[in-house]
PDB file of N, CA and C in Angstrom:
ATOM      1  N   MET A 685       0.581  -1.264  -0.114  1.00 89.00           N
ATOM      2  CA  MET A 685       0.164  -0.108   0.182  1.00 89.00           C
ATOM      3  C   MET A 685       0.977   1.548   0.458  1.00 89.00           C
ATOM      4  N   LEU A 686       1.627   1.317   0.949  1.00 89.00           N
ATOM      5  CA  LEU A 686       2.693   2.545   0.951  1.00 89.00           C
ATOM      6  C   LEU A 686       3.508   2.161  -0.918  1.00 89.00           C
ATOM      7  N   ASP A 687       3.491   1.692  -1.171  1.00 90.00           N
ATOM      8  CA  ASP A 687       4.584   1.853  -2.758  1.00 90.00           C
ATOM      9  C   ASP A 687       3.711   2.446  -3.356  1.00 90.00           C
ATOM     10  N   GLU A 688       2.673   2.187  -3.382  1.00 94.00           N
ATOM     11  CA  GLU A 688       1.711   2.969  -4.073  1.00 94.00           C
ATOM     12  C   GLU A 688       1.107   4.341  -3.521  1.00 94.00           C
ATOM     13  N   ILE A 689       1.398   4.899  -2.402  1.00 92.00           N
ATOM     14  CA  ILE A 689       1.038   6.227  -2.379  1.00 92.00           C
ATOM     15  C   ILE A 689       2.164   6.893  -2.623  1.00 92.00           C
ATOM     16  N   HIS A 690       3.308   6.322  -1.998  1.00 92.00           N
ATOM     17  CA  HIS A 690       4.382   6.964  -2.148  1.00 92.00           C
ATOM     18  C   HIS A 690       4.922   8.414  -3.183  1.00 92.00           C
ATOM     19  N   PRO A 691       4.462   7.604  -4.454  1.00 93.00           N
ATOM     20  CA  PRO A 691       4.540   8.510  -5.746  1.00 93.00           C
ATOM     21  C   PRO A 691       3.648   9.314  -5.476  1.00 93.00           C
ATOM     22  N   LYS A 692       2.540   9.056  -5.414  1.00 94.00           N
ATOM     23  CA  LYS A 692       1.408  10.707  -5.362  1.00 94.00           C
ATOM     24  C   LYS A 692       0.820  11.529  -4.680  1.00 94.00           C
ATOM     25  N   VAL A 693       2.299  11.488  -3.387  1.00 94.00           N
ATOM     26  CA  VAL A 693       1.886  11.930  -2.415  1.00 94.00           C
ATOM     27  C   VAL A 693       3.739  13.269  -2.056  1.00 94.00           C
ATOM     28  N   LEU A 694       3.235  14.800  -1.810  1.00 94.00           N
ATOM     29  CA  LEU A 694       4.130  15.604  -2.219  1.00 94.00           C
ATOM     30  C   LEU A 694       4.690  15.460  -1.027  1.00 94.00           C
ATOM     31  N   PRO A 695       6.508  14.995  -1.505  1.00 89.00           N
ATOM     32  CA  PRO A 695       7.658  15.049  -0.730  1.00 89.00           C
ATOM     33  C   PRO A 695       7.974  15.538   0.082  1.00 89.00           C
ATOM     34  N   ASP A 696       7.132  16.958   0.097  1.00 93.00           N
ATOM     35  CA  ASP A 696       7.758  17.981   1.487  1.00 93.00           C
ATOM     36  C   ASP A 696       6.569  17.659   1.912  1.00 93.00           C
ATOM     37  N   SER A 697       5.362  17.785   2.015  1.00 97.00           N
ATOM     38  CA  SER A 697       4.778  16.961   2.903  1.00 97.00           C
ATOM     39  C   SER A 697       4.506  16.486   4.144  1.00 97.00           C
ATOM     40  N   LYS A 698       3.580  16.381   5.459  1.00 97.00           N
ATOM     41  CA  LYS A 698       3.734  15.495   6.287  1.00 97.00           C
ATOM     42  C   LYS A 698       3.790  14.152   6.406  1.00 97.00           C
ATOM     43  N   LEU A 699       2.494  14.126   5.462  1.00 96.00           N
ATOM     44  CA  LEU A 699       1.830  12.837   4.830  1.00 96.00           C
ATOM     45  C   LEU A 699       3.132  12.336   4.061  1.00 96.00           C
ATOM     46  N   GLY A 700       4.086  12.594   2.741  1.00 95.00           N
ATOM     47  CA  GLY A 700       5.223  12.319   2.499  1.00 95.00           C
ATOM     48  C   GLY A 700       6.427  12.108   3.317  1.00 95.00           C
ATOM     49  N   ASP A 701       6.452  12.830   4.129  1.00 96.00           N
ATOM     50  CA  ASP A 701       7.758  12.184   4.979  1.00 96.00           C
ATOM     51  C   ASP A 701       7.522  11.276   5.846  1.00 96.00           C
ATOM     52  N   ALA A 702       5.988  11.105   6.562  1.00 95.00           N
ATOM     53  CA  ALA A 702       5.739   9.546   7.096  1.00 95.00           C
ATOM     54  C   ALA A 702       5.981   8.908   6.182  1.00 95.00           C
ATOM     55  N   VAL A 703       5.362   8.493   4.998  1.00 96.00           N
ATOM     56  CA  VAL A 703       5.320   7.438   3.950  1.00 96.00           C
ATOM     57  C   VAL A 703       6.832   7.121   3.859  1.00 96.00           C
ATOM     58  N   SER A 704       7.481   8.263   3.864  1.00 95.00           N
ATOM     59  CA  SER A 704       9.092   8.330   3.163  1.00 95.00           C
ATOM     60  C   SER A 704       9.794   6.926   4.642  1.00 95.00           C
ATOM     61  N   TYR A 705       9.542   7.787   5.760  1.00 95.00           N
ATOM     62  CA  TYR A 705      10.283   7.524   6.753  1.00 95.00           C
ATOM     63  C   TYR A 705       9.818   5.771   6.795  1.00 95.00           C
ATOM     64  N   THR A 706       8.590   5.389   7.242  1.00 95.00           N
ATOM     65  CA  THR A 706       7.931   4.156   7.052  1.00 95.00           C
ATOM     66  C   THR A 706       8.582   3.612   6.169  1.00 95.00           C
ATOM     67  N   LEU A 707       9.204   3.998   4.874  1.00 95.00           N
ATOM     68  CA  LEU A 707       9.045   2.412   3.868  1.00 95.00           C
ATOM     69  C   LEU A 707      10.850   2.944   4.320  1.00 95.00           C
ATOM     70  N   ASN A 708      11.642   3.464   5.012  1.00 96.00           N
ATOM     71  CA  ASN A 708      12.817   3.407   4.754  1.00 96.00           C
ATOM     72  C   ASN A 708      13.134   2.865   5.918  1.00 96.00           C
ATOM     73  N   GLN A 709      12.286   2.512   7.015  1.00 97.00           N
ATOM     74  CA  GLN A 709      12.572   1.994   8.384  1.00 97.00           C
ATOM     75  C   GLN A 709      11.642   0.310   8.089  1.00 97.00           C
ATOM     76  N   TRP A 710      11.366  -0.022   7.022  1.00 95.00           N
ATOM     77  CA  TRP A 710      10.476  -1.702   6.830  1.00 95.00           C
ATOM     78  C   TRP A 710      11.181  -2.536   7.527  1.00 95.00           C
ATOM     79  N   GLU A 711      12.353  -2.573   6.896  1.00 94.00           N
ATOM     80  CA  GLU A 711      13.373  -3.589   7.314  1.00 94.00           C
ATOM     81  C   GLU A 711      13.178  -3.942   9.015  1.00 94.00           C
ATOM     82  N   TYR A 712      13.360  -2.443   9.709  1.00 94.00           N
ATOM     83  CA  TYR A 712      13.725  -2.438  11.393  1.00 94.00           C
ATOM     84  C   TYR A 712      12.307  -2.798  11.937  1.00 94.00           C
ATOM     85  N   LEU A 713      11.144  -2.225  11.283  1.00 90.00           N
ATOM     86  CA  LEU A 713       9.343  -2.503  11.557  1.00 90.00           C
ATOM     87  C   LEU A 713       9.332  -4.170  11.456  1.00 90.00           C
ATOM     88  N   THR A 714       9.853  -4.653  10.335  1.00 93.00           N
ATOM     89  CA  THR A 714       8.934  -6.362   9.934  1.00 93.00           C
ATOM     90  C   THR A 714       9.892  -6.830  10.641  1.00 93.00           C
ATOM     91  N   ARG A 715      11.013  -6.911  11.654  1.00 90.00           N
ATOM     92  CA  ARG A 715      12.121  -8.062  12.243  1.00 90.00           C
ATOM     93  C   ARG A 715      10.828  -8.896  12.882  1.00 90.00           C
TER      94      ARG A 715
END
């Protein structure tokens, strides 16, 4: 789901920051 949303949100928005952060931390979140 996040992979679908990521290209559609503005990168400088709060949502864009949250999606980018979550995708970057995904490996650690799913351990």
